[in-house]
mmCIF file of N, CA and C in Angstrom:
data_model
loop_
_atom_site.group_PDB
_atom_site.id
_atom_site.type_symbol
_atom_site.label_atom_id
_atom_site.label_comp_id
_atom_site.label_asym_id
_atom_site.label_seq_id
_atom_site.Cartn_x
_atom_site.Cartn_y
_atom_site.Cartn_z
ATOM 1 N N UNK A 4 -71.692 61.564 -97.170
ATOM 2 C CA UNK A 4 -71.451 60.261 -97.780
ATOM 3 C C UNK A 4 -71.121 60.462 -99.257
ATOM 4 N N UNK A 5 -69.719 59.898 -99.514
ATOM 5 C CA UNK A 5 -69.919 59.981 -100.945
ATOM 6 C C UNK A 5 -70.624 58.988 -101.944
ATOM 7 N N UNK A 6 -70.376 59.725 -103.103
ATOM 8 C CA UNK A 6 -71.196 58.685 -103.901
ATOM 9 C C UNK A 6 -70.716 57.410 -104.506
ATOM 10 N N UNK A 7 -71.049 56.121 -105.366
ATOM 11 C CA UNK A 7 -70.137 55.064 -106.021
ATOM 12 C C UNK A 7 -69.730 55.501 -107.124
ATOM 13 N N UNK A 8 -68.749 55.078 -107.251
ATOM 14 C CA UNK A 8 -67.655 55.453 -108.802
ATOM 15 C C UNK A 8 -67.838 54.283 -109.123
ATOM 16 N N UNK A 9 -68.000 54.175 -110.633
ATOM 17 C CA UNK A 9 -68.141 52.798 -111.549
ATOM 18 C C UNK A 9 -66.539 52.997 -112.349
ATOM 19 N N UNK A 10 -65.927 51.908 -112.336
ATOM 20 C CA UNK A 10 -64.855 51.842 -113.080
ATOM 21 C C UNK A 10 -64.609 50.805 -114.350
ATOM 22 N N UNK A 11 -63.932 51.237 -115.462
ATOM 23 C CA UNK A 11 -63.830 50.376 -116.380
ATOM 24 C C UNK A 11 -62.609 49.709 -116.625
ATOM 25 N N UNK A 12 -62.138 48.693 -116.235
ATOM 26 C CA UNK A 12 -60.580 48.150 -116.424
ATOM 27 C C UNK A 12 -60.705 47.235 -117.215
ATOM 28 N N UNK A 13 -59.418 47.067 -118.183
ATOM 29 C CA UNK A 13 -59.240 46.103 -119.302
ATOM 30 C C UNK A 13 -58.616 44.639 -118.333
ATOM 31 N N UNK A 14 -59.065 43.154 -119.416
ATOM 32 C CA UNK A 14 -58.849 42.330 -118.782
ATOM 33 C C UNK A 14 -56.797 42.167 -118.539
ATOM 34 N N UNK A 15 -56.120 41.674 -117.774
ATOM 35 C CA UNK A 15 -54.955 40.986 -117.960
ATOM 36 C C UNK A 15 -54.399 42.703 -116.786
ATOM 37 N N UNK A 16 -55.213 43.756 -116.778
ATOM 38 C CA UNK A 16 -54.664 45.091 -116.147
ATOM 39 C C UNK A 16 -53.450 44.678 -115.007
ATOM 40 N N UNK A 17 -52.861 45.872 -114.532
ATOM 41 C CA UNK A 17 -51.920 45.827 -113.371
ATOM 42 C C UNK A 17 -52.359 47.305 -112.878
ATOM 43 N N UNK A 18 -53.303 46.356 -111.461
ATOM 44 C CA UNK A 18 -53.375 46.808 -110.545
ATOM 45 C C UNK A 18 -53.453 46.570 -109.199
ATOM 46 N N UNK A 19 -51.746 46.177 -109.151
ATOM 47 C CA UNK A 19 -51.023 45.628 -108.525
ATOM 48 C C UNK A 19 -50.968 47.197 -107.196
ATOM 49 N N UNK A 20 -51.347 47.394 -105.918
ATOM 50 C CA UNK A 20 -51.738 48.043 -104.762
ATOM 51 C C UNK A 20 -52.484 49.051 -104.926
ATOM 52 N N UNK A 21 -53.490 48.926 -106.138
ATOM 53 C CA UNK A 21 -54.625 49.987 -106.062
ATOM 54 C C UNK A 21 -55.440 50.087 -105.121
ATOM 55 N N UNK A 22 -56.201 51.259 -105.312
ATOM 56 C CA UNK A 22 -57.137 51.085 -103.977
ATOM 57 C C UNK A 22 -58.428 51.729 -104.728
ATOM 58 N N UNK A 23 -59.422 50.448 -104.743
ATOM 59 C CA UNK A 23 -60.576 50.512 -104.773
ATOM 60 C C UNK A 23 -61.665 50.161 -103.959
ATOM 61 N N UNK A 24 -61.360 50.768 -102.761
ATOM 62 C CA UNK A 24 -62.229 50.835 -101.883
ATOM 63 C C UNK A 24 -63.207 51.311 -102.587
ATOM 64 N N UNK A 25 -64.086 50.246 -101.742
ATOM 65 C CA UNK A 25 -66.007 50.472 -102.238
ATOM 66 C C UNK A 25 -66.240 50.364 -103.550
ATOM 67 N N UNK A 26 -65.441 50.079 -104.724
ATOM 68 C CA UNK A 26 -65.593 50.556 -106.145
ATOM 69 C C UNK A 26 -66.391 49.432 -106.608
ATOM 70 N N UNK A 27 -67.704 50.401 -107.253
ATOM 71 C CA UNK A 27 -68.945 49.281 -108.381
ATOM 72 C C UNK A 27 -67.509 48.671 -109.061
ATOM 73 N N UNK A 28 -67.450 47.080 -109.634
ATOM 74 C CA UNK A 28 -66.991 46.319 -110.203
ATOM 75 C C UNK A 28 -67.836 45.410 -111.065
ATOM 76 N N UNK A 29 -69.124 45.600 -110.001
ATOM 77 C CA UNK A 29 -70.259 44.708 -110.931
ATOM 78 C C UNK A 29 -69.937 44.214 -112.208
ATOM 79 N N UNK A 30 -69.907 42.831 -112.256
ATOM 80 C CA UNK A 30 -69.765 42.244 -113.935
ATOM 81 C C UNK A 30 -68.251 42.787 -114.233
ATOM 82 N N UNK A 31 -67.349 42.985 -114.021
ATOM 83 C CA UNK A 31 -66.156 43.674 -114.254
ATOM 84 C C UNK A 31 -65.272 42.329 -114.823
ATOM 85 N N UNK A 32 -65.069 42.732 -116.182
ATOM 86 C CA UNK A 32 -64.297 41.608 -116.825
ATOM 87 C C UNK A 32 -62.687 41.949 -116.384
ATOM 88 N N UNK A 33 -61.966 40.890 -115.444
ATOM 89 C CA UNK A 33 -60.632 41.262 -114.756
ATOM 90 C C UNK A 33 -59.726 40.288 -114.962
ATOM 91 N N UNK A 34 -60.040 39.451 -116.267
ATOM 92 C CA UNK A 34 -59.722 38.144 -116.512
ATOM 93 C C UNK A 34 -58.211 38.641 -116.616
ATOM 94 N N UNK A 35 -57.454 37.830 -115.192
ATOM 95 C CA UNK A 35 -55.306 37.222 -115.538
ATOM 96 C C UNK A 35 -55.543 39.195 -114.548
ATOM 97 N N UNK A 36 -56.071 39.716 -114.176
ATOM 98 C CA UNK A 36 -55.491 40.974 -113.740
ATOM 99 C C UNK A 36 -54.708 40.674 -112.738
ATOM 100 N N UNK A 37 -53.660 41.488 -112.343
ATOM 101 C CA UNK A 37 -52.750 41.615 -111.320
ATOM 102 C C UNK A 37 -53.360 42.266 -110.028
ATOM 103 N N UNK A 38 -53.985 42.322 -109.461
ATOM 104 C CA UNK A 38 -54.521 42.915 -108.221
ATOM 105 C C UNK A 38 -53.710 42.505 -106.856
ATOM 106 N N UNK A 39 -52.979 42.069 -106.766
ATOM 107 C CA UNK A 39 -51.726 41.516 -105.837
ATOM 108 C C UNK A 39 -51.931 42.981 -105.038
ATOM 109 N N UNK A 40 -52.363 42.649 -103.509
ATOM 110 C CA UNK A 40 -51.876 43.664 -102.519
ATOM 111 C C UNK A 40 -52.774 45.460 -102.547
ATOM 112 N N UNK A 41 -53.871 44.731 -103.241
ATOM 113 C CA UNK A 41 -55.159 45.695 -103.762
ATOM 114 C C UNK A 41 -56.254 45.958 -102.830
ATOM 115 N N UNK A 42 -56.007 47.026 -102.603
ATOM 116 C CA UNK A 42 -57.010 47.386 -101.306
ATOM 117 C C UNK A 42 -59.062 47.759 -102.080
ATOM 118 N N UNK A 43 -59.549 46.715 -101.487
ATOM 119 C CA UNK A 43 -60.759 46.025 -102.207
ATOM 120 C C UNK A 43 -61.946 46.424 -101.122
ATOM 121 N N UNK A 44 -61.496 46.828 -100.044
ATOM 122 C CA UNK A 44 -62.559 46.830 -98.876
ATOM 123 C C UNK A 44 -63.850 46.707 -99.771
ATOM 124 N N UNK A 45 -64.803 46.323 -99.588
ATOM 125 C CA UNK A 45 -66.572 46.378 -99.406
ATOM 126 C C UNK A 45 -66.354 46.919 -100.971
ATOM 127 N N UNK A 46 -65.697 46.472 -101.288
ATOM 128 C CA UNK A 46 -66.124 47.058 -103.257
ATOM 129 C C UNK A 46 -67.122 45.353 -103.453
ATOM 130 N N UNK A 47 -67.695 45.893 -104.804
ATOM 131 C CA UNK A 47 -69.303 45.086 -105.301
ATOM 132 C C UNK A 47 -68.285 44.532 -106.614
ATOM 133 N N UNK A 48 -67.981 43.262 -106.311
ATOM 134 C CA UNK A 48 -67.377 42.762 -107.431
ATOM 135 C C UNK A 48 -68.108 41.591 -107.742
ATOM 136 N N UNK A 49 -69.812 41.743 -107.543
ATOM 137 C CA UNK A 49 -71.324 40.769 -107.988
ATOM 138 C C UNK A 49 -70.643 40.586 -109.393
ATOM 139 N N UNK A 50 -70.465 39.075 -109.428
ATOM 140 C CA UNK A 50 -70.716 38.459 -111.461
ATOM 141 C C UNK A 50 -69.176 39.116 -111.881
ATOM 142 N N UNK A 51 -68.077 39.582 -111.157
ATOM 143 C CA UNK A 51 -67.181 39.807 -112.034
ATOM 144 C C UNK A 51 -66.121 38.571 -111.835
ATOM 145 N N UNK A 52 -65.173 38.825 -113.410
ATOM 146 C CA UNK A 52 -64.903 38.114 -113.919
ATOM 147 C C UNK A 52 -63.387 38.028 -113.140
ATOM 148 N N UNK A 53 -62.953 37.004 -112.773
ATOM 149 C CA UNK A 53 -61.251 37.319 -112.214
ATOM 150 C C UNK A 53 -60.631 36.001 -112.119
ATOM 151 N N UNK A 54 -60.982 35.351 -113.116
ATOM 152 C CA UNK A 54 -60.417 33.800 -113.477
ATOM 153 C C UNK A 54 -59.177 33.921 -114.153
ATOM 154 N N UNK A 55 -57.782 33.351 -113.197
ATOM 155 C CA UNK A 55 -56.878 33.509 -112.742
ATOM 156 C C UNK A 55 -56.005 34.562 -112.529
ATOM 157 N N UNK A 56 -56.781 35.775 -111.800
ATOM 158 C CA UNK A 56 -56.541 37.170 -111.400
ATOM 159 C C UNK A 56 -55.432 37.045 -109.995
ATOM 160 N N UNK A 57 -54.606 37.383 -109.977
ATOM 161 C CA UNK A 57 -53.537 38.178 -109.396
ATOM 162 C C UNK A 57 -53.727 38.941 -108.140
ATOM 163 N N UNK A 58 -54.546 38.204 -106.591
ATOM 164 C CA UNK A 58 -54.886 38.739 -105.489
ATOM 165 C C UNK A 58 -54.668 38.494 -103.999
ATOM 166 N N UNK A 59 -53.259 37.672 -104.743
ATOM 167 C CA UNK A 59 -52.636 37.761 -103.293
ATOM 168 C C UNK A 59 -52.094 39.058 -102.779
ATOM 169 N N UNK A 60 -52.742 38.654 -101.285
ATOM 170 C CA UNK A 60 -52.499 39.404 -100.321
ATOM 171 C C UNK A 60 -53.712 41.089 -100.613
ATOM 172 N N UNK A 61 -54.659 40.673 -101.054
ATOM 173 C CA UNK A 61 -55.319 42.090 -101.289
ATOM 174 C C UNK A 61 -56.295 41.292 -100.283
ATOM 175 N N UNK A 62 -57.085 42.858 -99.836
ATOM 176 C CA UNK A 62 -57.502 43.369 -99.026
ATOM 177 C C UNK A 62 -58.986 43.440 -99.267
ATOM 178 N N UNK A 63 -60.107 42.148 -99.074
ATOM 179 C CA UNK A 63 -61.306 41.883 -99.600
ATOM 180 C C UNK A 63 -62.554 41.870 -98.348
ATOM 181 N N UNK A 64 -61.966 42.400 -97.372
ATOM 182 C CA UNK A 64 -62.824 42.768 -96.719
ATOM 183 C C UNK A 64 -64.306 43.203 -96.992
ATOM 184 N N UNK A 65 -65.426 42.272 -96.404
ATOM 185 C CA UNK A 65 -66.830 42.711 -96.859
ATOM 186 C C UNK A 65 -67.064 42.830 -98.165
ATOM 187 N N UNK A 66 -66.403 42.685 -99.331
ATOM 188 C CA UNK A 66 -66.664 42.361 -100.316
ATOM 189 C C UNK A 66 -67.233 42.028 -100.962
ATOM 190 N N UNK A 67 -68.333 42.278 -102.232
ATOM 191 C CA UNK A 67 -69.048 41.523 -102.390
ATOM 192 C C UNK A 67 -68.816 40.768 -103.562
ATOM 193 N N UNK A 68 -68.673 39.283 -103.339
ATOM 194 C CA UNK A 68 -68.181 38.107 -104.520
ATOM 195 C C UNK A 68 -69.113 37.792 -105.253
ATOM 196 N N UNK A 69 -70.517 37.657 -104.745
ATOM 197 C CA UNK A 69 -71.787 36.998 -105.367
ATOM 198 C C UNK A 69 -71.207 36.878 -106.942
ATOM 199 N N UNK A 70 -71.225 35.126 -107.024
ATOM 200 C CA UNK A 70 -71.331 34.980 -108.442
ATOM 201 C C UNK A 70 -69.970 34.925 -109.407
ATOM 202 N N UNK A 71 -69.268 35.563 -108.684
ATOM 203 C CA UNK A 71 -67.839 36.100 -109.049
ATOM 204 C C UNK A 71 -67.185 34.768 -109.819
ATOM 205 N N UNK A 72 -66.263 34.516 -110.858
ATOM 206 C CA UNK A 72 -65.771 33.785 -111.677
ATOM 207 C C UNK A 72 -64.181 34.008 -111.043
ATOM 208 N N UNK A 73 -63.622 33.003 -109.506
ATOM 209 C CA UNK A 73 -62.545 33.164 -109.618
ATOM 210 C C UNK A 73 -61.367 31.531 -109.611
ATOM 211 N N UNK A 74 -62.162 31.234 -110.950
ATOM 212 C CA UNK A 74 -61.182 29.732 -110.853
ATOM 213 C C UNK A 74 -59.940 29.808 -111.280
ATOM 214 N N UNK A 75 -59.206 29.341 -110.430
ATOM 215 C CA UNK A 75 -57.989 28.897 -110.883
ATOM 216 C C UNK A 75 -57.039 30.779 -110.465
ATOM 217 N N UNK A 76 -57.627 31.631 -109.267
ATOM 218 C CA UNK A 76 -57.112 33.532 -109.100
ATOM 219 C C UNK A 76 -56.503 32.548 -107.937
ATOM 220 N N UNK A 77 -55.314 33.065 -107.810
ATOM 221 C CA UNK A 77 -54.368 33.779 -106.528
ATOM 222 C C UNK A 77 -55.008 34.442 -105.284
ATOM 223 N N UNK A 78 -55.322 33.631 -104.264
ATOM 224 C CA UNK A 78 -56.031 34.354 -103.313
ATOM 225 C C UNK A 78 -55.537 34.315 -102.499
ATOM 226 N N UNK A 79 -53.802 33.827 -102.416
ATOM 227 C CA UNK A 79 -52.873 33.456 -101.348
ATOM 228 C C UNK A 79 -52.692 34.800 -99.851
ATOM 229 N N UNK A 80 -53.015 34.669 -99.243
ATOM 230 C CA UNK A 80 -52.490 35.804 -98.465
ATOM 231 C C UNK A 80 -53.818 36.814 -97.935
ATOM 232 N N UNK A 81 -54.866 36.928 -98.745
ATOM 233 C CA UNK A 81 -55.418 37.731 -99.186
ATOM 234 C C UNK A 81 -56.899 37.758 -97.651
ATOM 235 N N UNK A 82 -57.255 39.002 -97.246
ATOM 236 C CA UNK A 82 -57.619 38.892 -95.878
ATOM 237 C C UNK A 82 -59.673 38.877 -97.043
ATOM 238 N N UNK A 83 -60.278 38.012 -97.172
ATOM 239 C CA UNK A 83 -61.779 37.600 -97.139
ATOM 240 C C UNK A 83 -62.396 37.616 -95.773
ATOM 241 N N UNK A 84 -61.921 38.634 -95.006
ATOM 242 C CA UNK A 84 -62.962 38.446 -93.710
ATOM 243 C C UNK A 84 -64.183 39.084 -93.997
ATOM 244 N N UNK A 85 -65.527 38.620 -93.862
ATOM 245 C CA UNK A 85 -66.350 38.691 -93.934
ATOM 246 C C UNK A 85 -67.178 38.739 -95.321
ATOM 247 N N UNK A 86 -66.249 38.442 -96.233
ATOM 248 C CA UNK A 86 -66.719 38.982 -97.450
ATOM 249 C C UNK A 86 -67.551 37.511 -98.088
ATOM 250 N N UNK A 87 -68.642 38.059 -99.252
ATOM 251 C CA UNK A 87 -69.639 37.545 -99.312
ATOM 252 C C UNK A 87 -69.050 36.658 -100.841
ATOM 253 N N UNK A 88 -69.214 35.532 -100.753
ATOM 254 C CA UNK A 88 -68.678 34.549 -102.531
ATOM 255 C C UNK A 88 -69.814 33.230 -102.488
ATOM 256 N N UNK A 89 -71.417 33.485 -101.696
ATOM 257 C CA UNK A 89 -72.418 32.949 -102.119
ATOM 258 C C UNK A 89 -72.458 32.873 -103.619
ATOM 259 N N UNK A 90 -72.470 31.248 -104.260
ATOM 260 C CA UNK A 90 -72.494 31.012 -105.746
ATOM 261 C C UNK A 90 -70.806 30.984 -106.265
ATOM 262 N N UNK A 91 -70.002 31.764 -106.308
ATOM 263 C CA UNK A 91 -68.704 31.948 -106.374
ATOM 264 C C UNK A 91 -68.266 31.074 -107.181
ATOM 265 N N UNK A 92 -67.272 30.636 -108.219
ATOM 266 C CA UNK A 92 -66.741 29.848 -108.157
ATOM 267 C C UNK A 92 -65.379 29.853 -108.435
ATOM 268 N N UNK A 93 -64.539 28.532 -107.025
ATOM 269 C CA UNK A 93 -63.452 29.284 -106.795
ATOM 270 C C UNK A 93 -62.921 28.051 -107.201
ATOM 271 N N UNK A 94 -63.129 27.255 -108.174
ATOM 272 C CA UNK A 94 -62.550 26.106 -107.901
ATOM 273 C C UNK A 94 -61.086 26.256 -108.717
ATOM 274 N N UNK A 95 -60.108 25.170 -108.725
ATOM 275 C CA UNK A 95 -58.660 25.717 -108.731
ATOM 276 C C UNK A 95 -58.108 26.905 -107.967
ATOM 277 N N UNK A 96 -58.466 27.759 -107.543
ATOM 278 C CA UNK A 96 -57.961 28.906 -106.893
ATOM 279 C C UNK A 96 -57.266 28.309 -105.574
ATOM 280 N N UNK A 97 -55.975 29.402 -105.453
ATOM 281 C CA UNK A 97 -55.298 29.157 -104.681
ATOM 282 C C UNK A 97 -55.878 30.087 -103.100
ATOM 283 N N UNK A 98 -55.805 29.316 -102.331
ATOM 284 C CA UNK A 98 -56.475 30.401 -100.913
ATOM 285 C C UNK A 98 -55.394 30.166 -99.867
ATOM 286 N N UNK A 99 -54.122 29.686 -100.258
ATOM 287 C CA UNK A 99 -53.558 29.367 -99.201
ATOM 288 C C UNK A 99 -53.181 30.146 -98.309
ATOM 289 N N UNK A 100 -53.252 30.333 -96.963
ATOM 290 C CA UNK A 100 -52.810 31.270 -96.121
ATOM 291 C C UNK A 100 -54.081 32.117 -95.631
ATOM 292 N N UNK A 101 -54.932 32.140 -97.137
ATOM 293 C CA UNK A 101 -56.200 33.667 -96.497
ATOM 294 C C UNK A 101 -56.597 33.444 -95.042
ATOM 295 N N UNK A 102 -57.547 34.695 -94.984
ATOM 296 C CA UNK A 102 -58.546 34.423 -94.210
ATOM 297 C C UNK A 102 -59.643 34.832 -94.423
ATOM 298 N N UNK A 103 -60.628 33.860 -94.125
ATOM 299 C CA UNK A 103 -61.514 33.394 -94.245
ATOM 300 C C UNK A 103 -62.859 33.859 -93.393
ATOM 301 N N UNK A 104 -62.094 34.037 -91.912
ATOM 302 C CA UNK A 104 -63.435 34.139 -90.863
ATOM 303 C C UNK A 104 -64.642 35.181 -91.417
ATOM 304 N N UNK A 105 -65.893 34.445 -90.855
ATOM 305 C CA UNK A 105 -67.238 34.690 -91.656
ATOM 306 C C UNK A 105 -67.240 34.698 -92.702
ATOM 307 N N UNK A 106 -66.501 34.657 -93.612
ATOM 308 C CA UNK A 106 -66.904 34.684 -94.728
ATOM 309 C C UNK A 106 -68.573 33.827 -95.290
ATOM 310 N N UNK A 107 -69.247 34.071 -95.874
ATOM 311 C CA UNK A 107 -70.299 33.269 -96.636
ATOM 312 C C UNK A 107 -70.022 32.864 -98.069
ATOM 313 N N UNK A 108 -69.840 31.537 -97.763
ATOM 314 C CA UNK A 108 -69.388 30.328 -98.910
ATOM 315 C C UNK A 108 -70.445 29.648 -99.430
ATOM 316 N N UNK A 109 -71.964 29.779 -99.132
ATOM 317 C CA UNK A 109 -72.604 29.094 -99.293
ATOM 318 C C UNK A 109 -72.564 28.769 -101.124
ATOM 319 N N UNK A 110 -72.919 27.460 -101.515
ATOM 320 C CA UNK A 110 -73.284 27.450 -102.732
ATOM 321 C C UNK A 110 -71.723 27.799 -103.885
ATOM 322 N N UNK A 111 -71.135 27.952 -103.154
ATOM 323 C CA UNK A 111 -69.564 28.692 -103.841
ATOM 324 C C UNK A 111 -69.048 26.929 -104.250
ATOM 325 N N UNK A 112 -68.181 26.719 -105.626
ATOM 326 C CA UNK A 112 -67.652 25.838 -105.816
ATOM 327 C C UNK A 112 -66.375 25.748 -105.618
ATOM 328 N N UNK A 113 -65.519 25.008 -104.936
ATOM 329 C CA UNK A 113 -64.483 25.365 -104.411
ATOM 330 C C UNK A 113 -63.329 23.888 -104.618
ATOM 331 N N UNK A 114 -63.809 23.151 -105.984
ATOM 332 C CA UNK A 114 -63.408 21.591 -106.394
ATOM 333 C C UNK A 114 -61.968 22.204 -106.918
ATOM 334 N N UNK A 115 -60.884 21.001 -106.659
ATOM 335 C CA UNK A 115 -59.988 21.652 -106.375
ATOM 336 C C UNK A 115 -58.776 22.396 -106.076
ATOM 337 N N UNK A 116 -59.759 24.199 -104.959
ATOM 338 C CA UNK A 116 -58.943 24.482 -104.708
ATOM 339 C C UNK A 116 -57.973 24.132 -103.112
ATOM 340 N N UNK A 117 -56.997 25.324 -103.308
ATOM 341 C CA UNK A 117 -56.314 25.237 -102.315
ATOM 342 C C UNK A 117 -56.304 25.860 -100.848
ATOM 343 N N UNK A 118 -56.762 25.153 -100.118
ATOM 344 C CA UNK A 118 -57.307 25.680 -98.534
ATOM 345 C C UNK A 118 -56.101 26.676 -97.879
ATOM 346 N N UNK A 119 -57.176 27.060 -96.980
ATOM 347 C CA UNK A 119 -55.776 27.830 -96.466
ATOM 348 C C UNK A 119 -54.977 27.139 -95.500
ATOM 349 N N UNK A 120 -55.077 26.138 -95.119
ATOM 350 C CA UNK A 120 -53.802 25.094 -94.504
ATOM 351 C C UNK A 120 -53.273 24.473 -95.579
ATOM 352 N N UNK A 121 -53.375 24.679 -96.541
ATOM 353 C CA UNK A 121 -52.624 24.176 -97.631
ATOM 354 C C UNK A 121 -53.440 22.540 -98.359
ATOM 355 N N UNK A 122 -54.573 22.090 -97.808
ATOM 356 C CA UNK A 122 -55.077 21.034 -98.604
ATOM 357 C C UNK A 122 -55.785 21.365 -99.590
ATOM 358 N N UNK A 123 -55.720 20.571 -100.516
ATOM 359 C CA UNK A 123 -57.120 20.467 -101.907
ATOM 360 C C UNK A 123 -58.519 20.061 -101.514
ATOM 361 N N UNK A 124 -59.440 20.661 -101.792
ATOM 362 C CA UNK A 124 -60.363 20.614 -101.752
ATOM 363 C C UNK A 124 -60.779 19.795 -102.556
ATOM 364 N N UNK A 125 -61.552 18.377 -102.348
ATOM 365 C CA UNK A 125 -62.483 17.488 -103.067
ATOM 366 C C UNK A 125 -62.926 18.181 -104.349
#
């Protein structure tokens, strides 16, 4: 098993089809980053920052959102199966198209954004 790599990225970055699988993000200030098409599997992105971050179509599988700041991010496309955004807040964010299944939304603010059938959220 390997071990976690902690990474440090500046806010507004382009990392546009990186792959940070599994990568500590914890608290990770990612404010306007480009992550478009960013392979994210089960990375710990607890409390980070990605208010209006660049993630369509990335790859957020098992993920962990807890807390995560993504109002008003690009989440068009972007596969959230199973991934965790208890507390979250996603409000303005675009989700159109994602998916969603299992995901845990509990407590996540989501005033609004954009569903993935394309309605606004209350």
């Amino acid at each position: 098993m390997g071990r976690e790599e902690d990474y440090t990225i500046e806010p507004g970055a382009d990392l546009t089809e990186a792959n940070l699988r599994g990568a500590n993000l914890t608290d990770a200030n990612l404010n306007g980053a480009d992550l478009s098409g960013a392979e994210l599997y089960q990375a710990d992105l607890n409390g980070a920052n990605l208010h209006g971050a660049n993630l369509h179509r990335a790859h957020l599988y098992g993920a962990n959102l807890y807390h995560a700041n993504l109002r008003r991010a690009d989440l068009s496309g972007a596969n959230l199966h199973r991934a965790h955004l208890r507390g979250a807040d996603l409000s303005g964010a675009n989700l159109t198209d994602a998916i969603l299944k299992g995901t845990k939304m509990r407590g996540a603010n989501l005033t609004g954004a954009t569903m993935p059938d394309g309605s606004i959220h209350p």
